[in-house]
Structures are given as C-alpha cells and as structure tokens.
C-alpha cells in the first residue's frame, strides 16, 4: 500500500497558485486528457514535468504541465506543428520519402570524399615506404661503417683514386693557408697605402706653411704620393691574385670534393649491400631465403652501378681539376712575382706593364661600383 501511494504521488501533478494554496484552484480538465493521451500514444515531448524531489518526493517540488502549457506550447505551435512519435507520423514520413524517391530526388553520394581519402591514404603509404627504405639503408650503412672501423668488415679500395683524393685534400688545406696569408698581406698593405696617402697630404700642407722648409717638405710629399700610387697598383695585382685563388679553392676544388663525398657514400652503400648479399648467399636455401636473395641481388646491382658511375665522375673531375689548377696557378704566381718585384724595385713602368699583361684594370674612384679598395 505504501508503494502504491508513493507511485501515485510521483505521477500526480498538483497545480499550485501564486500563494501556494491548492484548495482554491479549480480542477484542471486538461490533466485527465493529458494522462489519457500519455497512456495511449506515449508522452508528448513538448510537455515536460520537472521534479526536484526525485522519485517519490513531495508534491511541492512538482510544476504541472498545465500551468506552462499555454505559454510554451503556444510558442512551439507558432513555429510549426508538433510531431508526435506515433505510427501515423512514421507512416507519413515513409510516404514522403517514397514520394521524394519517385520524383527523382536522390541523396548526395560520398564519392569525392571517398576518393580524397583514398588519395591521402596513397600518399601516406608512399611516404611510409620512403621512410622504411631510408631506415633500412641507414641501418645497413651504419653496420658496415662500424664493422670497418673495428676491422671486422671488408672495404672496397681503389688505391690510385684514394691517393689522388687525399692529395687533393692536402693541396686544398695548403692553398687555404696561402689564401689566408695573401688576404692578410692585402689588408696590411692597404693600411700602409692609406698611411702613405695621409703622410703625403701632411707634407704638402707643411710645405705651404713653412717657407724655410718648403723644398724638403715638397720632395717628401711627392715621394709619398708616388709610393701611394704604386701601392694602389700593387694592391690591384694582389687583390686579383686573392680573387683567383679563392675561386680555385672554394669553388673548383670544393665542387670536386662534393663529388668525392657522394662517391664515398656510394662506396659505403655498395659495400653494405655486398656484405648483405654475401651473408644471404652462405645461408640456407629455402623459399623465403631465395626471395630475400633475389631482392638483395637487385639492390646490390643498383648500388654497384651507382658506385662505378661516381667513381668514374671523380676520376674525370680530378683530372680536369689538376689541369685547371696548373694553368691558374702558373698565371697567378707569375703575376704576383712580377708585381711585387716591380713595386719594391721602384720600377713604375714595369708595374704598370704587369697589370696590362694580365688585363687587370683599376677602377677609378668616381665609378658607380665601389673600387676594390672599398671592398676590403
């Protein structure tokens, strides 16, 4: 009996007036109709009961749907008819769907989206394959390098080519030292020329302000100006020498050494895949091993072709570099010797002839581009 009363209290809705007294309110006829509708077709989602006390709570926490029915339901009905989840509504929706299908209207197909997903999946698989190949190649090369360092692995060596490469690296180090010293000479000599120019101006000014020493100051001023002019000519020759050596060392030799680095990488990969092929060749010959052996043979032939091609490229570049180095250095050493000898011998005509012989032109101070003195 107690359970019956609690369930009845939980389902009943008692309207409350503004003063909280329920005895003076008239009986709501719509409540019985609402209950009948709920029993027949289920609850109407547009009318809700808010229970604050929970199941089996007191009647004071219940707000009847009849008090808010007039305001909320009216607002919903103004926007459109409410749809009850009944069998008639379901049949009406199904008939409308059939009518739409019969009229030729179709829902959009996810064709482009599926194609985009397939393309993205293909790109991801391709990138994964690239990373996988790179990882396998790196592992094999690292293993080969460690084996060579510890003396456990064999290494392919071309004695003649290796000797030429080592000679090139040693020559490059020595030429870099010559280039550094020539640049230092240029900077120091430029400072000397600037000092001589300032000293000549000071002597010339004193010759005008000191009548008793005018001749002596004038002679020294002319000498310093002549030395300054010859020094600028020598700086032009030395600067041309520095520029040519810099091109030879940092461009021509460096380009050849870049090819040498590629050759050494190809040699390491070739030895790594050669070792892998040799290890598989001495193993058991089952079906799985034969497949791996065929793949290893294919990789070995590919890296062997790359290694032989780069070895031929390095040999050709070393040959051309040696010929170019001899021509360039023959010209530059002759220029440096003639210019320095003529300057310190005081032979102005020989110094000017040396610059004409090697087609070296000094830029005038009024030229648009900065002179080689300003570039220092």
Tab-separated table of C-alpha atoms in Angstrom:
chain	number	residue	atom	x	y	z
A	1	UNK	CA	0.000	0.000	0.000
A	2	UNK	CA	2.834	2.355	0.808
A	3	UNK	CA	4.393	1.612	-2.592
A	4	UNK	CA	1.113	2.417	-4.313
A	5	UNK	CA	0.875	5.771	-2.581
A	6	UNK	CA	4.470	6.673	-3.454
A	7	UNK	CA	3.999	5.814	-7.119
A	8	UNK	CA	0.775	7.783	-7.182
A	9	UNK	CA	2.478	10.792	-5.590
A	10	UNK	CA	5.258	10.598	-8.163
A	11	UNK	CA	2.883	10.577	-11.140
A	12	UNK	CA	0.291	13.106	-9.985
A	13	UNK	CA	0.694	16.759	-10.875
A	14	UNK	CA	-0.807	19.191	-8.405
A	15	UNK	CA	-1.162	22.781	-9.629
A	16	UNK	CA	-0.019	25.493	-7.270
A	17	UNK	CA	-1.372	29.044	-7.301
A	18	UNK	CA	0.592	32.163	-6.619
A	19	UNK	CA	0.021	31.952	-2.839
A	20	UNK	CA	0.847	28.272	-2.618
A	21	UNK	CA	-2.751	27.260	-1.730
A	22	UNK	CA	-4.101	24.396	-3.801
A	23	UNK	CA	-7.603	24.214	-2.347
A	24	UNK	CA	-8.963	27.323	-4.089
A	25	UNK	CA	-7.790	26.390	-7.624
A	26	UNK	CA	-10.353	24.921	-9.998
A	27	UNK	CA	-9.828	21.407	-11.186
A	28	UNK	CA	-7.891	21.199	-14.473
A	29	UNK	CA	-9.943	19.255	-17.022
A	30	UNK	CA	-6.980	19.051	-19.373
A	31	UNK	CA	-4.974	16.981	-16.884
A	32	UNK	CA	-7.160	13.946	-17.350
A	33	UNK	CA	-6.983	14.313	-21.124
A	34	UNK	CA	-3.179	14.559	-20.990
A	35	UNK	CA	-2.954	11.423	-18.887
A	36	UNK	CA	-5.187	9.576	-21.310
A	37	UNK	CA	-3.025	10.696	-24.252
A	38	UNK	CA	0.131	9.526	-22.468
A	39	UNK	CA	-1.390	6.123	-21.790
A	40	UNK	CA	-2.443	5.731	-25.465
A	41	UNK	CA	0.382	7.229	-27.572
A	42	UNK	CA	3.259	7.863	-25.173
A	43	UNK	CA	4.442	11.104	-23.545
A	44	UNK	CA	4.364	14.368	-25.508
A	45	UNK	CA	7.937	15.692	-25.693
A	46	UNK	CA	6.695	19.254	-25.822
A	47	UNK	CA	5.224	18.984	-22.305
A	48	UNK	CA	7.604	18.076	-19.502
A	49	UNK	CA	7.314	17.723	-15.749
A	50	UNK	CA	10.202	18.959	-13.614
A	51	UNK	CA	10.561	17.027	-10.371
A	52	UNK	CA	13.015	18.491	-7.879
A	53	UNK	CA	12.471	15.980	-5.116
A	54	UNK	CA	13.165	12.884	-7.175
A	55	UNK	CA	11.003	9.799	-7.395
A	56	UNK	CA	8.585	9.598	-4.534
A	57	UNK	CA	9.201	13.229	-3.483
A	58	UNK	CA	6.684	15.682	-2.080
A	59	UNK	CA	4.146	17.466	-4.206
A	60	UNK	CA	5.731	20.855	-3.529
A	61	UNK	CA	8.581	20.220	-5.990
A	62	UNK	CA	6.295	19.427	-8.977
A	63	UNK	CA	5.433	22.030	-11.618
A	64	UNK	CA	2.315	20.953	-13.508
A	65	UNK	CA	2.412	20.925	-17.294
A	66	UNK	CA	-0.975	22.596	-17.402
A	67	UNK	CA	0.462	25.865	-15.998
A	68	UNK	CA	3.168	26.151	-18.677
A	69	UNK	CA	1.162	24.536	-21.448
A	70	UNK	CA	-0.384	27.749	-22.576
A	71	UNK	CA	2.935	29.655	-22.957
A	72	UNK	CA	5.424	27.028	-24.190
A	73	UNK	CA	3.143	25.023	-26.413
A	74	UNK	CA	1.777	28.181	-27.977
A	75	UNK	CA	5.296	29.350	-28.832
A	76	UNK	CA	6.115	25.987	-30.378
A	77	UNK	CA	2.880	25.888	-32.345
A	78	UNK	CA	3.645	29.321	-33.804
A	79	UNK	CA	6.842	27.983	-35.349
A	80	UNK	CA	5.272	24.816	-36.790
A	81	UNK	CA	3.146	21.828	-35.921
A	82	UNK	CA	4.482	19.438	-33.326
A	83	UNK	CA	5.153	15.867	-34.428
A	84	UNK	CA	4.187	13.071	-32.093
A	85	UNK	CA	6.115	9.798	-32.267
A	86	UNK	CA	3.124	7.765	-33.354
A	87	UNK	CA	2.568	5.154	-36.041
A	88	UNK	CA	0.700	7.630	-38.240
A	89	UNK	CA	3.643	10.062	-38.192
A	90	UNK	CA	6.070	7.284	-39.065
A	91	UNK	CA	3.909	6.172	-41.976
A	92	UNK	CA	3.633	9.787	-43.160
A	93	UNK	CA	7.449	10.220	-43.137
A	94	UNK	CA	7.867	6.945	-45.034
A	95	UNK	CA	5.319	8.017	-47.658
A	96	UNK	CA	7.129	11.368	-48.088
A	97	UNK	CA	10.461	9.545	-48.553
A	98	UNK	CA	8.888	7.306	-51.207
A	99	UNK	CA	7.445	10.343	-52.939
A	100	UNK	CA	10.843	12.013	-52.985
A	101	UNK	CA	12.423	8.886	-54.418
A	102	UNK	CA	9.721	8.654	-57.032
A	103	UNK	CA	10.184	12.271	-58.067
A	104	UNK	CA	13.837	11.700	-58.933
A	105	UNK	CA	15.418	13.340	-55.869
A	106	UNK	CA	18.483	11.492	-54.560
A	107	UNK	CA	20.703	11.973	-51.560
A	108	UNK	CA	24.301	13.066	-52.267
A	109	UNK	CA	26.803	10.238	-52.622
A	110	UNK	CA	30.114	10.412	-50.699
A	111	UNK	CA	32.100	9.744	-53.881
A	112	UNK	CA	34.544	12.750	-53.823
A	113	UNK	CA	35.164	12.319	-50.106
A	114	UNK	CA	35.985	8.654	-50.544
A	115	UNK	CA	38.284	9.489	-53.458
A	116	UNK	CA	40.053	12.108	-51.322
A	117	UNK	CA	40.517	9.574	-48.537
A	118	UNK	CA	41.980	7.086	-50.987
A	119	UNK	CA	44.409	9.711	-52.343
A	120	UNK	CA	45.506	10.701	-48.834
A	121	UNK	CA	45.933	7.047	-47.916
A	122	UNK	CA	48.069	6.505	-51.026
A	123	UNK	CA	50.307	9.461	-50.182
A	124	UNK	CA	50.714	8.212	-46.604
A	125	UNK	CA	51.656	4.726	-47.831
A	126	UNK	CA	54.175	6.205	-50.272
A	127	UNK	CA	55.803	8.308	-47.546
A	128	UNK	CA	55.902	5.309	-45.236
A	129	UNK	CA	57.688	3.278	-47.916
A	130	UNK	CA	60.246	6.067	-48.384
A	131	UNK	CA	60.919	6.251	-44.635
A	132	UNK	CA	61.132	2.466	-44.458
A	133	UNK	CA	63.687	2.287	-47.276
A	134	UNK	CA	65.693	5.111	-45.731
A	135	UNK	CA	65.717	3.350	-42.360
A	136	UNK	CA	66.877	0.046	-43.827
A	137	UNK	CA	69.583	1.752	-45.879
A	138	UNK	CA	70.794	3.760	-42.865
A	139	UNK	CA	70.918	0.645	-40.703
A	140	UNK	CA	72.945	-1.307	-43.256
A	141	UNK	CA	75.391	1.572	-43.866
A	142	UNK	CA	75.868	2.186	-40.140
A	143	UNK	CA	76.512	-1.504	-39.572
A	144	UNK	CA	79.048	-1.546	-42.409
A	145	UNK	CA	80.793	1.598	-41.127
A	146	UNK	CA	81.108	0.205	-37.605
A	147	UNK	CA	82.452	-3.083	-38.974
A	148	UNK	CA	85.090	-1.204	-40.980
A	149	UNK	CA	86.116	0.920	-38.005
A	150	UNK	CA	86.623	-2.124	-35.807
A	151	UNK	CA	88.346	-4.103	-38.552
A	152	UNK	CA	85.688	-6.804	-38.871
A	153	UNK	CA	84.294	-5.842	-42.274
A	154	UNK	CA	85.860	-5.722	-45.735
A	155	UNK	CA	86.137	-2.440	-47.623
A	156	UNK	CA	86.416	-1.779	-51.346
A	157	UNK	CA	89.531	0.323	-52.013
A	158	UNK	CA	90.764	1.955	-55.220
A	159	UNK	CA	94.358	2.748	-54.275
A	160	UNK	CA	95.060	5.114	-57.158
A	161	UNK	CA	91.838	7.075	-56.708
A	162	UNK	CA	92.184	7.206	-52.915
A	163	UNK	CA	95.711	8.590	-53.275
A	164	UNK	CA	94.520	11.331	-55.628
A	165	UNK	CA	91.668	12.262	-53.288
A	166	UNK	CA	93.981	12.511	-50.287
A	167	UNK	CA	96.401	14.621	-52.322
A	168	UNK	CA	93.557	16.941	-53.309
A	169	UNK	CA	92.508	17.426	-49.677
A	170	UNK	CA	96.089	18.165	-48.653
A	171	UNK	CA	96.502	20.625	-51.554
A	172	UNK	CA	93.276	22.373	-50.594
A	173	UNK	CA	94.458	22.830	-46.999
A	174	UNK	CA	97.743	24.350	-48.178
A	175	UNK	CA	96.054	26.631	-50.694
A	176	UNK	CA	93.669	27.818	-47.978
A	177	UNK	CA	96.708	28.773	-45.911
A	178	UNK	CA	98.192	30.719	-48.880
A	179	UNK	CA	94.829	32.426	-49.404
A	180	UNK	CA	94.641	33.464	-45.758
A	181	UNK	CA	98.169	34.912	-45.839
A	182	UNK	CA	97.507	36.760	-49.111
A	183	UNK	CA	94.393	38.331	-47.613
A	184	UNK	CA	96.356	39.396	-44.556
A	185	UNK	CA	99.013	40.954	-46.837
A	186	UNK	CA	96.286	42.826	-48.714
A	187	UNK	CA	94.800	44.284	-45.526
A	188	UNK	CA	98.180	45.273	-44.101
A	189	UNK	CA	99.379	46.791	-47.359
A	190	UNK	CA	96.116	48.678	-47.735
A	191	UNK	CA	96.712	50.228	-44.318
A	192	UNK	CA	100.261	51.150	-45.420
A	193	UNK	CA	98.960	52.837	-48.571
A	194	UNK	CA	96.377	54.787	-46.574
A	195	UNK	CA	99.103	55.903	-44.159
A	196	UNK	CA	101.367	56.986	-47.021
A	197	UNK	CA	98.498	58.966	-48.535
A	198	UNK	CA	97.832	60.749	-45.234
A	199	UNK	CA	101.566	61.408	-44.742
A	200	UNK	CA	101.881	62.878	-48.235
A	201	UNK	CA	98.974	65.252	-47.528
A	202	UNK	CA	100.619	66.333	-44.267
A	203	UNK	CA	103.961	67.034	-46.008
A	204	UNK	CA	102.214	69.001	-48.747
A	205	UNK	CA	100.377	71.145	-46.187
A	206	UNK	CA	103.568	71.835	-44.255
A	207	UNK	CA	105.444	72.805	-47.420
A	208	UNK	CA	102.963	75.621	-47.951
A	209	UNK	CA	103.053	76.822	-44.336
A	210	UNK	CA	106.822	76.517	-43.806
A	211	UNK	CA	108.676	78.652	-46.413
A	212	UNK	CA	112.076	77.809	-44.954
A	213	UNK	CA	111.410	74.012	-45.425
A	214	UNK	CA	109.186	74.197	-48.446
A	215	UNK	CA	111.526	72.305	-50.776
A	216	UNK	CA	112.207	69.471	-48.324
A	217	UNK	CA	108.541	69.005	-47.422
A	218	UNK	CA	107.608	69.170	-51.097
A	219	UNK	CA	110.082	66.420	-52.080
A	220	UNK	CA	108.807	64.090	-49.352
A	221	UNK	CA	105.219	64.818	-50.300
A	222	UNK	CA	105.901	63.876	-53.933
A	223	UNK	CA	107.689	60.691	-52.854
A	224	UNK	CA	104.835	59.568	-50.614
A	225	UNK	CA	102.270	60.284	-53.311
A	226	UNK	CA	104.277	58.265	-55.817
A	227	UNK	CA	104.608	55.385	-53.363
A	228	UNK	CA	100.887	55.594	-52.675
A	229	UNK	CA	100.082	55.415	-56.395
A	230	UNK	CA	102.401	52.439	-56.916
A	231	UNK	CA	100.957	50.797	-53.805
A	232	UNK	CA	97.447	51.070	-55.217
A	233	UNK	CA	98.671	49.431	-58.412
A	234	UNK	CA	100.280	46.604	-56.418
A	235	UNK	CA	97.103	46.201	-54.378
A	236	UNK	CA	95.179	45.743	-57.618
A	237	UNK	CA	97.505	42.914	-58.642
A	238	UNK	CA	97.454	41.253	-55.198
A	239	UNK	CA	93.674	41.551	-54.997
A	240	UNK	CA	93.345	39.844	-58.394
A	241	UNK	CA	95.651	37.086	-57.114
A	242	UNK	CA	93.498	36.627	-53.983
A	243	UNK	CA	90.269	36.501	-56.018
A	244	UNK	CA	91.637	33.848	-58.375
A	245	UNK	CA	92.950	31.656	-55.540
A	246	UNK	CA	89.629	31.984	-53.718
A	247	UNK	CA	87.734	30.808	-56.817
A	248	UNK	CA	90.085	27.874	-57.259
A	249	UNK	CA	89.887	26.764	-53.617
A	250	UNK	CA	86.297	27.481	-52.599
A	251	UNK	CA	84.532	26.754	-55.883
A	252	UNK	CA	86.533	24.464	-58.181
A	253	UNK	CA	88.150	22.289	-55.519
A	254	UNK	CA	85.039	22.329	-53.334
A	255	UNK	CA	82.879	21.151	-56.236
A	256	UNK	CA	85.227	18.219	-56.829
A	257	UNK	CA	85.234	17.355	-53.127
A	258	UNK	CA	81.420	17.345	-53.093
A	259	UNK	CA	81.519	14.701	-55.813
A	260	UNK	CA	84.109	12.831	-53.750
A	261	UNK	CA	81.737	12.812	-50.761
A	262	UNK	CA	78.961	11.395	-52.927
A	263	UNK	CA	81.394	8.757	-54.193
A	264	UNK	CA	82.382	7.775	-50.644
A	265	UNK	CA	78.717	7.458	-49.645
A	266	UNK	CA	78.038	5.283	-52.685
A	267	UNK	CA	81.084	3.160	-51.835
A	268	UNK	CA	79.781	2.595	-48.295
A	269	UNK	CA	76.326	1.623	-49.572
A	270	UNK	CA	77.888	-0.688	-52.158
A	271	UNK	CA	79.945	-2.486	-49.506
A	272	UNK	CA	76.956	-2.684	-47.148
A	273	UNK	CA	74.713	-4.379	-49.728
A	274	UNK	CA	77.610	-6.533	-50.928
A	275	UNK	CA	78.096	-7.804	-47.375
A	276	UNK	CA	74.362	-8.408	-47.030
A	277	UNK	CA	74.347	-10.418	-50.264
A	278	UNK	CA	77.336	-12.483	-49.160
A	279	UNK	CA	75.687	-13.313	-45.822
A	280	UNK	CA	72.491	-14.449	-47.547
A	281	UNK	CA	74.435	-16.493	-50.103
A	282	UNK	CA	76.030	-18.695	-47.446
A	283	UNK	CA	72.736	-19.266	-45.613
A	284	UNK	CA	70.069	-21.969	-46.117
A	285	UNK	CA	68.217	-22.005	-49.448
A	286	UNK	CA	64.544	-22.149	-48.532
A	287	UNK	CA	61.715	-20.300	-50.300
A	288	UNK	CA	61.885	-17.256	-48.028
A	289	UNK	CA	65.657	-17.021	-48.313
A	290	UNK	CA	65.532	-17.265	-52.111
A	291	UNK	CA	63.129	-14.308	-52.274
A	292	UNK	CA	65.362	-12.262	-49.989
A	293	UNK	CA	68.394	-13.315	-52.029
A	294	UNK	CA	66.811	-12.076	-55.253
A	295	UNK	CA	65.957	-8.746	-53.626
A	296	UNK	CA	69.470	-8.414	-52.207
A	297	UNK	CA	70.972	-9.184	-55.630
A	298	UNK	CA	68.815	-6.473	-57.214
A	299	UNK	CA	69.817	-3.887	-54.577
A	300	UNK	CA	73.465	-4.849	-54.923
A	301	UNK	CA	73.461	-4.374	-58.695
A	302	UNK	CA	71.745	-0.991	-58.332
A	303	UNK	CA	74.290	0.310	-55.803
A	304	UNK	CA	77.151	-1.192	-57.776
A	305	UNK	CA	76.136	0.806	-60.864
A	306	UNK	CA	75.858	3.981	-58.792
A	307	UNK	CA	79.261	3.385	-57.222
A	308	UNK	CA	81.001	2.760	-60.542
A	309	UNK	CA	79.419	5.842	-62.122
A	310	UNK	CA	80.529	8.129	-59.271
A	311	UNK	CA	83.990	6.603	-59.301
A	312	UNK	CA	84.319	7.476	-62.997
A	313	UNK	CA	82.994	11.014	-62.317
A	314	UNK	CA	85.542	11.567	-59.549
A	315	UNK	CA	88.397	10.360	-61.740
A	316	UNK	CA	87.396	12.750	-64.541
A	317	UNK	CA	86.944	15.707	-62.212
A	318	UNK	CA	90.288	15.094	-60.548
A	319	UNK	CA	91.981	15.059	-63.938
A	320	UNK	CA	90.361	18.300	-65.085
A	321	UNK	CA	90.994	19.931	-61.722
A	322	UNK	CA	94.695	19.162	-61.908
A	323	UNK	CA	94.945	20.670	-65.396
A	324	UNK	CA	92.958	23.754	-64.380
A	325	UNK	CA	94.982	24.193	-61.195
A	326	UNK	CA	98.273	24.198	-63.127
A	327	UNK	CA	97.050	26.807	-65.608
A	328	UNK	CA	95.560	29.096	-62.966
A	329	UNK	CA	98.484	28.913	-60.573
A	330	UNK	CA	101.060	29.407	-63.343
A	331	UNK	CA	99.388	32.667	-64.324
A	332	UNK	CA	98.742	33.909	-60.790
A	333	UNK	CA	102.223	33.121	-59.457
A	334	UNK	CA	103.818	34.926	-62.392
A	335	UNK	CA	101.580	37.933	-61.792
A	336	UNK	CA	102.363	38.031	-58.079
A	337	UNK	CA	106.119	37.747	-58.640
A	338	UNK	CA	106.320	40.434	-61.354
A	339	UNK	CA	104.097	42.901	-59.481
A	340	UNK	CA	105.891	42.586	-56.136
A	341	UNK	CA	109.364	42.742	-57.750
A	342	UNK	CA	108.498	45.834	-59.798
A	343	UNK	CA	106.993	47.636	-56.804
A	344	UNK	CA	109.881	47.105	-54.407
A	345	UNK	CA	112.389	47.846	-57.179
A	346	UNK	CA	110.666	51.161	-57.712
A	347	UNK	CA	110.040	50.360	-61.379
A	348	UNK	CA	106.750	52.086	-62.027
A	349	UNK	CA	106.733	51.281	-65.755
A	350	UNK	CA	107.280	47.542	-65.123
A	351	UNK	CA	104.498	47.515	-62.542
A	352	UNK	CA	102.034	49.143	-64.924
A	353	UNK	CA	103.092	46.770	-67.717
A	354	UNK	CA	102.442	43.776	-65.448
A	355	UNK	CA	98.845	44.869	-64.932
A	356	UNK	CA	98.368	45.377	-68.677
A	357	UNK	CA	99.871	41.964	-69.359
A	358	UNK	CA	97.282	40.215	-67.190
A	359	UNK	CA	94.375	42.510	-68.225
A	360	UNK	CA	93.914	43.977	-64.751
A	361	UNK	CA	92.106	47.314	-64.742
A	362	UNK	CA	91.931	49.546	-61.698
A	363	UNK	CA	88.581	51.211	-61.190
A	364	UNK	CA	88.510	54.948	-60.896
A	365	UNK	CA	87.301	56.480	-57.629
A	366	UNK	CA	84.321	58.061	-59.409
A	367	UNK	CA	82.949	54.770	-60.757
A	368	UNK	CA	79.419	53.670	-59.866
A	369	UNK	CA	80.519	50.424	-58.275
A	370	UNK	CA	82.866	50.542	-55.265
A	371	UNK	CA	86.525	50.032	-56.050
A	372	UNK	CA	88.441	47.033	-54.818
A	373	UNK	CA	89.916	49.258	-52.101
A	374	UNK	CA	86.430	49.995	-50.763
A	375	UNK	CA	85.510	46.298	-50.821
A	376	UNK	CA	88.286	45.384	-48.401
